[in-house]
């Protein structure tokens, strides 16, 4: 990702956060000190004891929204939101999603179902029950995935959201999906080759979208799946677990 988000070291980490406001600038009247907020950092500073961001990068945390889901929402939530919007999912559409049980994928499939789409979720068999519980038709990844998708789709795939990379844009083209209804958040060279979309979190990076997603979670209409929780001082171990590539939903770092 260096060409897109170049880093120099030492560098902070993380964009998502949720917490209580402990100080504000002299020109800030909202939020107030003590307010519970969800927010995002654009400068890799979220995984820390204290985070300083512009006031427009936070939104109130609904009381019904727990801290773990709130703190894990921004990147995956806005990326899923942008992806669903990019493929213009409509009621009755059949939409395939790669990495369907991952951090972004697990929210993408839920938003697609809310939009009325039929969803084919590509994932390992260990995640099939979870997908089924959210109204998603699971399709095993790996060799033979194309044939399994064709069989599951019946009348074809209308749109494809790739959250994993590794050839899924090419697969969508083979399945006959129009490039303007393919979105990838990772395989940018393939998107350029075929003219597919590559809308991600930056396309929906706002406190307004964050507030909309938070309200859906608070109302029980959307869930941020949490696979593991680590104390902040074990951030290295958390990244090692994430690097294994089999995380369902999100890993959370929690202050003690």
Short mmCIF file of C-alpha atoms in Angstrom, two decimals:
data_model
loop_
_atom_site.label_atom_id
_atom_site.label_comp_id
_atom_site.label_asym_id
_atom_site.label_seq_id
_atom_site.Cartn_x
_atom_site.Cartn_y
_atom_site.Cartn_z
CA UNK A 1 0.00 0.00 0.00
CA UNK A 2 3.04 2.31 0.13
CA UNK A 3 2.29 3.95 -3.23
CA UNK A 4 -1.18 4.91 -1.99
CA UNK A 5 -0.47 5.65 1.67
CA UNK A 6 3.29 6.26 1.97
CA UNK A 7 4.74 5.96 5.45
CA UNK A 8 7.94 7.08 7.07
CA UNK A 9 9.16 5.61 10.33
CA UNK A 10 8.63 5.89 13.19
CA UNK A 11 4.92 5.80 12.31
CA UNK A 12 1.73 5.44 14.28
CA UNK A 13 -0.92 2.85 13.50
CA UNK A 14 -4.64 2.65 13.07
CA UNK A 15 -7.59 4.70 11.86
CA UNK A 16 -10.58 3.41 13.88
CA UNK A 17 -11.28 4.52 17.42
CA UNK A 18 -13.98 5.14 19.98
CA UNK A 19 -13.63 6.86 23.33
CA UNK A 20 -14.43 9.81 25.57
CA UNK A 21 -13.41 13.38 24.81
CA UNK A 22 -10.88 14.64 27.37
CA UNK A 23 -9.97 17.99 25.78
CA UNK A 24 -11.07 20.26 22.92
CA UNK A 25 -9.53 23.15 21.04
CA UNK A 26 -10.50 26.71 21.90
CA UNK A 27 -12.78 27.01 18.85
CA UNK A 28 -14.60 23.70 19.43
CA UNK A 29 -18.06 23.75 21.00
CA UNK A 30 -19.15 20.28 19.87
CA UNK A 31 -18.33 17.66 21.01
CA UNK A 32 -18.03 18.64 24.64
CA UNK A 33 -15.53 17.28 27.11
CA UNK A 34 -16.83 13.96 28.43
CA UNK A 35 -18.81 13.11 25.30
CA UNK A 36 -18.67 9.51 24.08
CA UNK A 37 -17.69 9.47 20.41
CA UNK A 38 -16.75 7.27 17.47
CA UNK A 39 -14.15 8.62 15.11
CA UNK A 40 -11.34 8.19 12.67
CA UNK A 41 -7.78 9.36 12.20
CA UNK A 42 -6.24 10.11 8.81
CA UNK A 43 -2.71 10.17 10.23
CA UNK A 44 -2.19 6.65 11.64
CA UNK A 45 -2.71 7.66 15.24
CA UNK A 46 -5.71 5.69 16.52
CA UNK A 47 -3.89 2.90 18.35
CA UNK A 48 -2.80 4.99 21.30
CA UNK A 49 -3.84 6.17 24.76
CA UNK A 50 -4.85 9.60 23.41
CA UNK A 51 -5.88 10.55 19.86
CA UNK A 52 -6.12 14.10 18.48
CA UNK A 53 -8.32 14.62 15.40
CA UNK A 54 -10.38 17.46 13.87
CA UNK A 55 -13.81 17.76 15.48
CA UNK A 56 -15.52 16.87 12.18
CA UNK A 57 -13.94 13.42 12.33
CA UNK A 58 -16.01 12.27 15.29
CA UNK A 59 -19.71 11.56 15.79
CA UNK A 60 -21.65 10.72 18.97
CA UNK A 61 -21.62 7.08 20.01
CA UNK A 62 -25.20 5.84 20.40
CA UNK A 63 -25.73 4.59 23.98
CA UNK A 64 -26.89 1.19 22.67
CA UNK A 65 -23.67 0.66 20.71
CA UNK A 66 -21.00 -1.17 22.70
CA UNK A 67 -17.43 0.09 22.74
CA UNK A 68 -15.89 -2.86 20.89
CA UNK A 69 -18.16 -2.56 17.86
CA UNK A 70 -17.85 1.23 17.95
CA UNK A 71 -14.07 1.10 17.99
CA UNK A 72 -13.93 -1.35 15.09
CA UNK A 73 -16.43 0.35 12.81
CA UNK A 74 -14.91 3.11 10.71
CA UNK A 75 -12.57 1.52 8.16
CA UNK A 76 -14.50 -1.69 7.56
CA UNK A 77 -17.86 0.06 7.75
CA UNK A 78 -17.14 2.89 5.36
CA UNK A 79 -15.34 0.57 2.94
CA UNK A 80 -18.31 -1.80 2.89
CA UNK A 81 -20.68 1.15 2.47
CA UNK A 82 -18.66 2.51 -0.48
CA UNK A 83 -18.43 -0.93 -2.10
CA UNK A 84 -22.16 -1.56 -2.00
CA UNK A 85 -22.83 1.91 -3.37
CA UNK A 86 -20.25 1.42 -6.14
CA UNK A 87 -21.95 -1.65 -7.61
CA UNK A 88 -25.43 -0.05 -7.33
CA UNK A 89 -26.94 -3.09 -5.62
CA UNK A 90 -30.68 -3.34 -6.28
CA UNK A 91 -33.44 -5.56 -4.87
CA UNK A 92 -33.32 -8.91 -6.64
CA UNK A 93 -29.71 -8.57 -7.83
CA UNK A 94 -27.37 -11.51 -7.31
CA UNK A 95 -24.12 -10.14 -5.89
CA UNK A 96 -20.99 -12.21 -5.18
CA UNK A 97 -18.56 -11.12 -2.45
CA UNK A 98 -15.04 -12.48 -1.98
CA UNK A 99 -13.64 -12.55 1.54
CA UNK A 100 -17.25 -12.50 2.67
CA UNK A 101 -16.54 -13.19 6.35
CA UNK A 102 -13.61 -10.80 6.75
CA UNK A 103 -13.63 -7.39 8.37
CA UNK A 104 -14.99 -5.58 5.31
CA UNK A 105 -16.77 -8.56 3.76
CA UNK A 106 -18.83 -9.37 6.84
CA UNK A 107 -20.32 -5.87 6.79
CA UNK A 108 -20.62 -5.79 2.99
CA UNK A 109 -22.83 -8.88 2.88
CA UNK A 110 -25.10 -7.45 5.56
CA UNK A 111 -25.48 -4.12 3.75
CA UNK A 112 -26.22 -5.97 0.50
CA UNK A 113 -28.94 -7.99 2.21
CA UNK A 114 -30.43 -4.77 3.59
CA UNK A 115 -30.48 -3.47 0.01
CA UNK A 116 -32.56 -6.50 -1.02
CA UNK A 117 -29.83 -8.31 -2.96
CA UNK A 118 -29.29 -12.04 -3.06
CA UNK A 119 -25.74 -12.55 -1.81
CA UNK A 120 -23.26 -15.29 -2.68
CA UNK A 121 -20.53 -15.13 -0.04
CA UNK A 122 -17.18 -16.66 -0.96
CA UNK A 123 -15.47 -17.94 2.19
CA UNK A 124 -13.93 -20.96 3.90
CA UNK A 125 -16.29 -23.66 5.11
CA UNK A 126 -15.66 -22.65 8.74
CA UNK A 127 -17.56 -19.41 8.02
CA UNK A 128 -20.50 -20.89 6.14
CA UNK A 129 -22.78 -21.20 9.16
CA UNK A 130 -22.13 -17.56 10.10
CA UNK A 131 -22.92 -16.44 6.56
CA UNK A 132 -26.10 -18.51 6.47
CA UNK A 133 -27.24 -16.93 9.74
CA UNK A 134 -27.12 -13.55 7.95
CA UNK A 135 -29.10 -14.69 4.92
CA UNK A 136 -26.03 -15.22 2.72
CA UNK A 137 -25.56 -18.23 0.44
CA UNK A 138 -22.04 -19.49 1.12
CA UNK A 139 -19.71 -20.62 -1.65
CA UNK A 140 -16.41 -22.29 -0.81
CA UNK A 141 -13.30 -20.50 -2.08
CA UNK A 142 -10.40 -22.22 -3.84
CA UNK A 143 -10.18 -24.55 -6.83
CA UNK A 144 -13.54 -24.91 -8.53
CA UNK A 145 -14.93 -21.65 -7.14
CA UNK A 146 -15.98 -20.46 -10.61
CA UNK A 147 -18.05 -23.58 -11.21
CA UNK A 148 -19.61 -23.38 -7.75
CA UNK A 149 -20.55 -19.73 -8.29
CA UNK A 150 -22.12 -20.49 -11.66
CA UNK A 151 -24.14 -23.31 -10.13
CA UNK A 152 -25.26 -21.19 -7.17
CA UNK A 153 -26.13 -18.13 -9.26
CA UNK A 154 -28.56 -19.97 -11.57
CA UNK A 155 -29.29 -16.93 -13.79
CA UNK A 156 -25.86 -15.30 -13.53
CA UNK A 157 -24.11 -12.83 -11.26
CA UNK A 158 -25.20 -9.19 -11.57
CA UNK A 159 -22.43 -7.58 -9.49
CA UNK A 160 -19.21 -8.55 -7.74
CA UNK A 161 -17.46 -7.03 -4.72
CA UNK A 162 -13.86 -8.15 -4.18
CA UNK A 163 -12.50 -7.63 -0.67
CA UNK A 164 -9.72 -10.21 -1.00
CA UNK A 165 -7.79 -9.76 -4.25
CA UNK A 166 -5.85 -12.65 -5.79
CA UNK A 167 -7.75 -12.96 -9.07
CA UNK A 168 -11.35 -12.26 -8.12
CA UNK A 169 -11.72 -9.35 -10.53
CA UNK A 170 -10.64 -11.68 -13.34
CA UNK A 171 -13.17 -14.21 -12.07
CA UNK A 172 -15.95 -11.62 -12.11
CA UNK A 173 -15.14 -10.82 -15.75
CA UNK A 174 -15.26 -14.55 -16.61
CA UNK A 175 -18.68 -14.72 -15.00
CA UNK A 176 -19.87 -11.99 -17.37
CA UNK A 177 -20.23 -9.21 -14.80
CA UNK A 178 -20.06 -5.75 -16.35
CA UNK A 179 -16.92 -3.87 -15.21
CA UNK A 180 -19.02 -0.96 -13.96
CA UNK A 181 -20.63 -3.37 -11.48
CA UNK A 182 -17.37 -4.81 -10.18
CA UNK A 183 -15.67 -3.15 -7.23
CA UNK A 184 -12.37 -4.18 -5.67
CA UNK A 185 -10.77 -2.68 -2.58
CA UNK A 186 -7.41 -4.32 -3.17
CA UNK A 187 -6.68 -5.49 -6.74
CA UNK A 188 -6.13 -2.09 -8.32
CA UNK A 189 -4.06 -3.34 -11.31
CA UNK A 190 -6.94 -5.64 -12.33
CA UNK A 191 -9.43 -2.80 -11.90
CA UNK A 192 -7.34 -0.68 -14.24
CA UNK A 193 -7.05 -3.47 -16.82
CA UNK A 194 -10.77 -4.09 -17.02
CA UNK A 195 -12.19 -0.69 -16.11
CA UNK A 196 -13.67 -1.96 -12.85
CA UNK A 197 -14.28 0.28 -9.85
CA UNK A 198 -12.03 0.56 -6.82
CA UNK A 199 -14.06 2.53 -4.31
CA UNK A 200 -12.96 2.04 -0.72
CA UNK A 201 -13.23 3.76 2.64
CA UNK A 202 -11.92 7.08 1.32
CA UNK A 203 -14.97 7.24 -0.96
CA UNK A 204 -17.26 7.28 2.08
CA UNK A 205 -14.93 8.77 4.68
CA UNK A 206 -17.17 11.04 6.70
CA UNK A 207 -18.70 11.38 10.14
CA UNK A 208 -22.13 11.34 8.47
CA UNK A 209 -21.63 7.85 7.01
CA UNK A 210 -20.11 6.70 10.30
CA UNK A 211 -23.17 8.00 12.17
CA UNK A 212 -25.51 6.21 9.75
CA UNK A 213 -23.71 2.90 10.26
CA UNK A 214 -23.57 3.36 14.02
CA UNK A 215 -27.32 3.95 14.13
CA UNK A 216 -27.95 0.72 12.21
CA UNK A 217 -25.84 -1.24 14.69
CA UNK A 218 -27.51 0.39 17.67
CA UNK A 219 -30.90 -0.54 16.18
CA UNK A 220 -29.83 -4.18 15.76
CA UNK A 221 -29.93 -4.02 11.95
CA UNK A 222 -26.18 -4.45 11.45
CA UNK A 223 -23.46 -6.23 13.40
CA UNK A 224 -19.70 -5.74 13.58
CA UNK A 225 -18.39 -9.27 14.04
CA UNK A 226 -15.60 -9.34 16.65
CA UNK A 227 -13.22 -12.30 16.40
CA UNK A 228 -10.74 -11.38 19.14
CA UNK A 229 -9.90 -8.66 21.65
CA UNK A 230 -6.36 -7.75 22.70
CA UNK A 231 -5.14 -5.22 25.24
CA UNK A 232 -3.41 -2.28 23.55
CA UNK A 233 0.03 -3.38 24.77
CA UNK A 234 -0.38 -6.64 22.81
CA UNK A 235 -0.81 -4.87 19.48
CA UNK A 236 2.06 -6.88 17.95
CA UNK A 237 0.29 -10.15 18.77
CA UNK A 238 -2.94 -8.76 17.31
CA UNK A 239 -1.24 -7.99 13.99
CA UNK A 240 0.37 -11.44 13.95
CA UNK A 241 -3.08 -13.00 14.32
CA UNK A 242 -4.49 -10.77 11.58
CA UNK A 243 -1.65 -11.74 9.24
CA UNK A 244 -2.77 -15.38 9.35
CA UNK A 245 -5.62 -14.36 7.03
CA UNK A 246 -8.42 -16.34 8.69
CA UNK A 247 -9.98 -13.66 10.86
CA UNK A 248 -13.77 -13.48 10.88
CA UNK A 249 -14.78 -9.86 11.19
CA UNK A 250 -12.58 -7.55 13.24
CA UNK A 251 -9.82 -7.73 15.84
CA UNK A 252 -10.19 -5.09 18.58
CA UNK A 253 -7.55 -3.35 20.65
CA UNK A 254 -8.92 -2.36 24.04
CA UNK A 255 -7.63 0.03 26.68
CA UNK A 256 -7.38 -1.51 30.12
#
